[in-house]
Coordinates of C-alpha atoms in Angstrom, one line a residue:
M1 CA 125.0 133.1 195.2
E2 CA 126.9 135.1 197.9
Q3 CA 126.9 132.3 200.5
K4 CA 128.5 129.9 198.0
Q5 CA 131.2 132.4 197.3
E6 CA 131.8 132.9 201.0
A7 CA 132.0 129.2 201.7
F8 CA 134.3 128.8 198.6
D9 CA 136.5 131.6 199.8
L10 CA 137.0 129.8 203.1
T11 CA 137.9 126.5 201.6
D12 CA 140.2 128.3 199.1
A13 CA 142.3 129.5 202.0
F14 CA 144.0 126.1 202.5
D15 CA 146.5 124.1 200.4
T16 CA 145.2 120.7 201.5
V17 CA 142.2 119.7 203.5
A18 CA 140.4 116.7 204.9
V19 CA 136.7 116.7 204.6
A20 CA 134.6 114.8 207.1
L21 CA 132.3 113.0 204.7
S22 CA 129.1 111.4 206.0
G23 CA 127.5 110.7 202.7
G24 CA 124.8 113.3 203.4
S25 CA 124.1 116.4 201.2
A26 CA 126.0 118.9 203.3
S27 CA 129.2 117.0 203.5
G28 CA 128.9 116.1 199.8
C29 CA 128.5 119.8 198.9
L30 CA 131.5 120.7 201.0
L31 CA 133.5 118.0 199.3
K32 CA 132.7 119.6 195.9
L33 CA 133.5 123.1 197.2
A34 CA 136.8 121.9 198.5
V35 CA 137.7 120.1 195.3
D36 CA 136.8 123.2 193.3
A37 CA 138.9 125.4 195.6
V38 CA 142.1 123.3 196.0
G39 CA 141.9 120.5 193.5
A40 CA 141.0 116.8 193.9
K41 CA 144.6 115.8 194.6
N42 CA 144.7 118.1 197.6
V43 CA 141.5 116.8 199.2
V44 CA 141.1 113.6 201.3
A45 CA 137.6 112.6 202.3
I46 CA 137.4 110.7 205.6
T47 CA 134.3 108.7 206.5
L48 CA 133.8 107.1 209.8
Q49 CA 132.3 103.6 210.1
T50 CA 130.7 103.3 213.5
E51 CA 127.8 101.5 215.1
L52 CA 125.7 104.6 214.2
T53 CA 126.6 104.6 210.5
S54 CA 124.3 103.1 208.0
K55 CA 125.4 101.0 205.0
D56 CA 123.7 103.6 202.8
E57 CA 125.8 106.4 204.2
L58 CA 129.0 104.5 203.5
E59 CA 127.9 103.7 199.9
L60 CA 126.9 107.3 199.2
A61 CA 130.2 108.6 200.6
A62 CA 132.1 106.2 198.3
K63 CA 130.1 107.3 195.3
M64 CA 130.7 111.0 196.1
C65 CA 134.4 110.4 196.2
D66 CA 134.3 108.5 192.9
V67 CA 132.5 111.5 191.3
A68 CA 134.8 114.0 192.9
E69 CA 137.9 111.8 192.1
V70 CA 139.3 112.2 195.6
E71 CA 141.0 109.8 198.0
H72 CA 138.4 108.2 200.3
C73 CA 139.5 106.8 203.7
V74 CA 137.0 104.8 205.8
V75 CA 138.0 104.6 209.4
S76 CA 136.4 102.3 211.9
V77 CA 135.6 103.7 215.3
D78 CA 133.9 101.7 218.1
L79 CA 132.0 104.5 219.8
L80 CA 130.0 102.2 222.1
S81 CA 133.2 100.9 223.7
D82 CA 133.4 104.3 225.4
E83 CA 131.2 103.8 228.5
K84 CA 130.4 107.5 228.7
I85 CA 129.0 107.5 225.2
A86 CA 127.1 104.2 225.7
E87 CA 125.5 105.6 228.9
N88 CA 123.9 108.3 226.7
G89 CA 124.0 111.0 229.3
N90 CA 123.6 114.7 228.6
D91 CA 127.2 115.0 227.4
R92 CA 127.0 112.0 225.0
C93 CA 126.9 114.1 221.8
Y94 CA 129.9 116.2 222.8
L95 CA 131.9 113.1 223.8
C96 CA 130.9 111.2 220.7
K97 CA 131.7 114.0 218.3
T98 CA 135.0 114.6 220.0
R99 CA 135.9 110.9 219.6
M100 CA 135.0 111.1 216.0
I101 CA 137.0 114.2 215.4
N102 CA 140.1 112.6 217.0
A103 CA 139.8 109.7 214.6
I104 CA 139.5 112.0 211.6
R105 CA 142.3 114.2 212.9
H106 CA 144.6 111.2 213.3
E107 CA 143.9 110.0 209.7
A108 CA 144.5 113.5 208.4
W109 CA 147.7 113.8 210.4
L110 CA 149.0 110.6 208.8
R111 CA 148.6 112.3 205.4
G112 CA 150.2 115.6 206.6
I113 CA 146.9 117.5 206.5
E114 CA 146.3 120.0 209.2
Y115 CA 142.8 121.4 208.3
I116 CA 139.6 119.4 208.7
L117 CA 136.4 120.7 207.1
D118 CA 132.9 119.6 208.3
G119 CA 129.5 120.1 206.7
T120 CA 127.7 121.0 209.9
N121 CA 125.1 123.7 209.3
L122 CA 122.5 125.7 211.2
D123 CA 119.9 122.9 211.0
D124 CA 122.5 120.4 212.5
S125 CA 123.5 122.7 215.3
C126 CA 119.8 122.8 216.3
D127 CA 119.7 119.0 216.5
C128 CA 122.7 118.8 218.7
K129 CA 124.4 122.0 220.1
A130 CA 126.9 119.9 222.0
G131 CA 128.2 118.3 218.8
A132 CA 128.6 121.7 217.2
Q133 CA 130.5 122.9 220.3
A134 CA 132.8 119.9 220.1
L135 CA 133.6 120.8 216.5
S136 CA 134.5 124.3 217.5
D137 CA 136.4 123.3 220.6
N138 CA 138.5 120.9 218.5
G139 CA 139.4 123.4 215.7
V140 CA 137.3 121.8 213.0
I141 CA 136.3 124.3 210.3
C142 CA 132.5 124.4 209.5
P143 CA 132.1 126.8 206.6
F144 CA 128.3 126.4 206.4
L145 CA 127.9 127.1 210.1
M146 CA 130.2 130.0 209.9
H147 CA 128.1 131.5 207.1
H148 CA 124.8 130.7 208.8
M149 CA 123.7 128.3 206.1
T150 CA 120.8 125.8 206.4
K151 CA 120.2 122.5 204.6
S152 CA 118.0 124.4 202.2
D153 CA 120.8 126.8 201.4
I154 CA 123.1 123.9 200.8
S155 CA 120.6 122.1 198.6
R156 CA 120.4 125.1 196.4
L157 CA 124.2 125.2 196.1
L158 CA 124.6 121.5 195.4
G159 CA 122.1 121.0 192.6
A160 CA 122.7 117.6 191.1
D161 CA 126.5 117.6 190.9
L162 CA 126.9 114.7 193.4
P163 CA 125.0 111.5 194.1
A164 CA 122.2 111.6 196.5
H165 CA 122.0 115.4 196.7
D166 CA 118.7 115.1 198.5
K167 CA 119.9 112.7 201.3
K168 CA 120.0 114.1 204.8
Y169 CA 121.3 111.9 207.5
R170 CA 120.8 112.4 211.2
C171 CA 122.7 110.7 214.0
A172 CA 120.9 107.5 215.0
A173 CA 121.7 108.2 218.7
L174 CA 119.4 111.3 218.5
N175 CA 116.5 108.9 218.2
I176 CA 117.3 107.2 221.6
E177 CA 116.1 109.0 224.7
K178 CA 118.8 110.5 226.9
G179 CA 119.7 108.3 229.8
T180 CA 118.7 105.1 227.8
R181 CA 121.8 103.0 227.3
I182 CA 122.9 102.8 223.6
T183 CA 123.3 99.2 222.5
F184 CA 123.3 97.6 219.1
D185 CA 119.7 96.5 219.6
A186 CA 118.6 100.1 220.6
I187 CA 120.0 101.7 217.4
P188 CA 117.1 102.4 215.0
E189 CA 117.7 101.1 211.4

């Protein structure tokens, strides 16, 4: 498939990479492409544990790393301690994604890794354009977005090579109406 080759070519351009791994199908597929391109020892998967992260996502991310045989770092980030994020205004998604990117970038920097890959795709950018903009503004590389790939395209690439290839996670904050303060109680399970 041409899109797979294009995404592979992009990940192949780096010696070492950090993959932002949510536990969803797109980031799992990207993890596999990165491992295929540069080898498991040159890939670090970084998963964020936040108030908006489900236990299932963390478990799936860990399983994906076990299968791919890559180092898995779980970094805790308290998103709701940022008043601007908790207020859930129009810029919440941009601010939240930027804070998450900074945590991933710091973890990658500690390991001497410059490039961060993210599995954001066309379907995700429709859910939250501000989040996709934050990725771009902060220099995160999104091969699927760059090659105009949707979740369906990614599912076809992934097959059954990684656990939970059919899982699709969506930010829990997207289910809370803008302007409604985000609290632990307001987060849907």
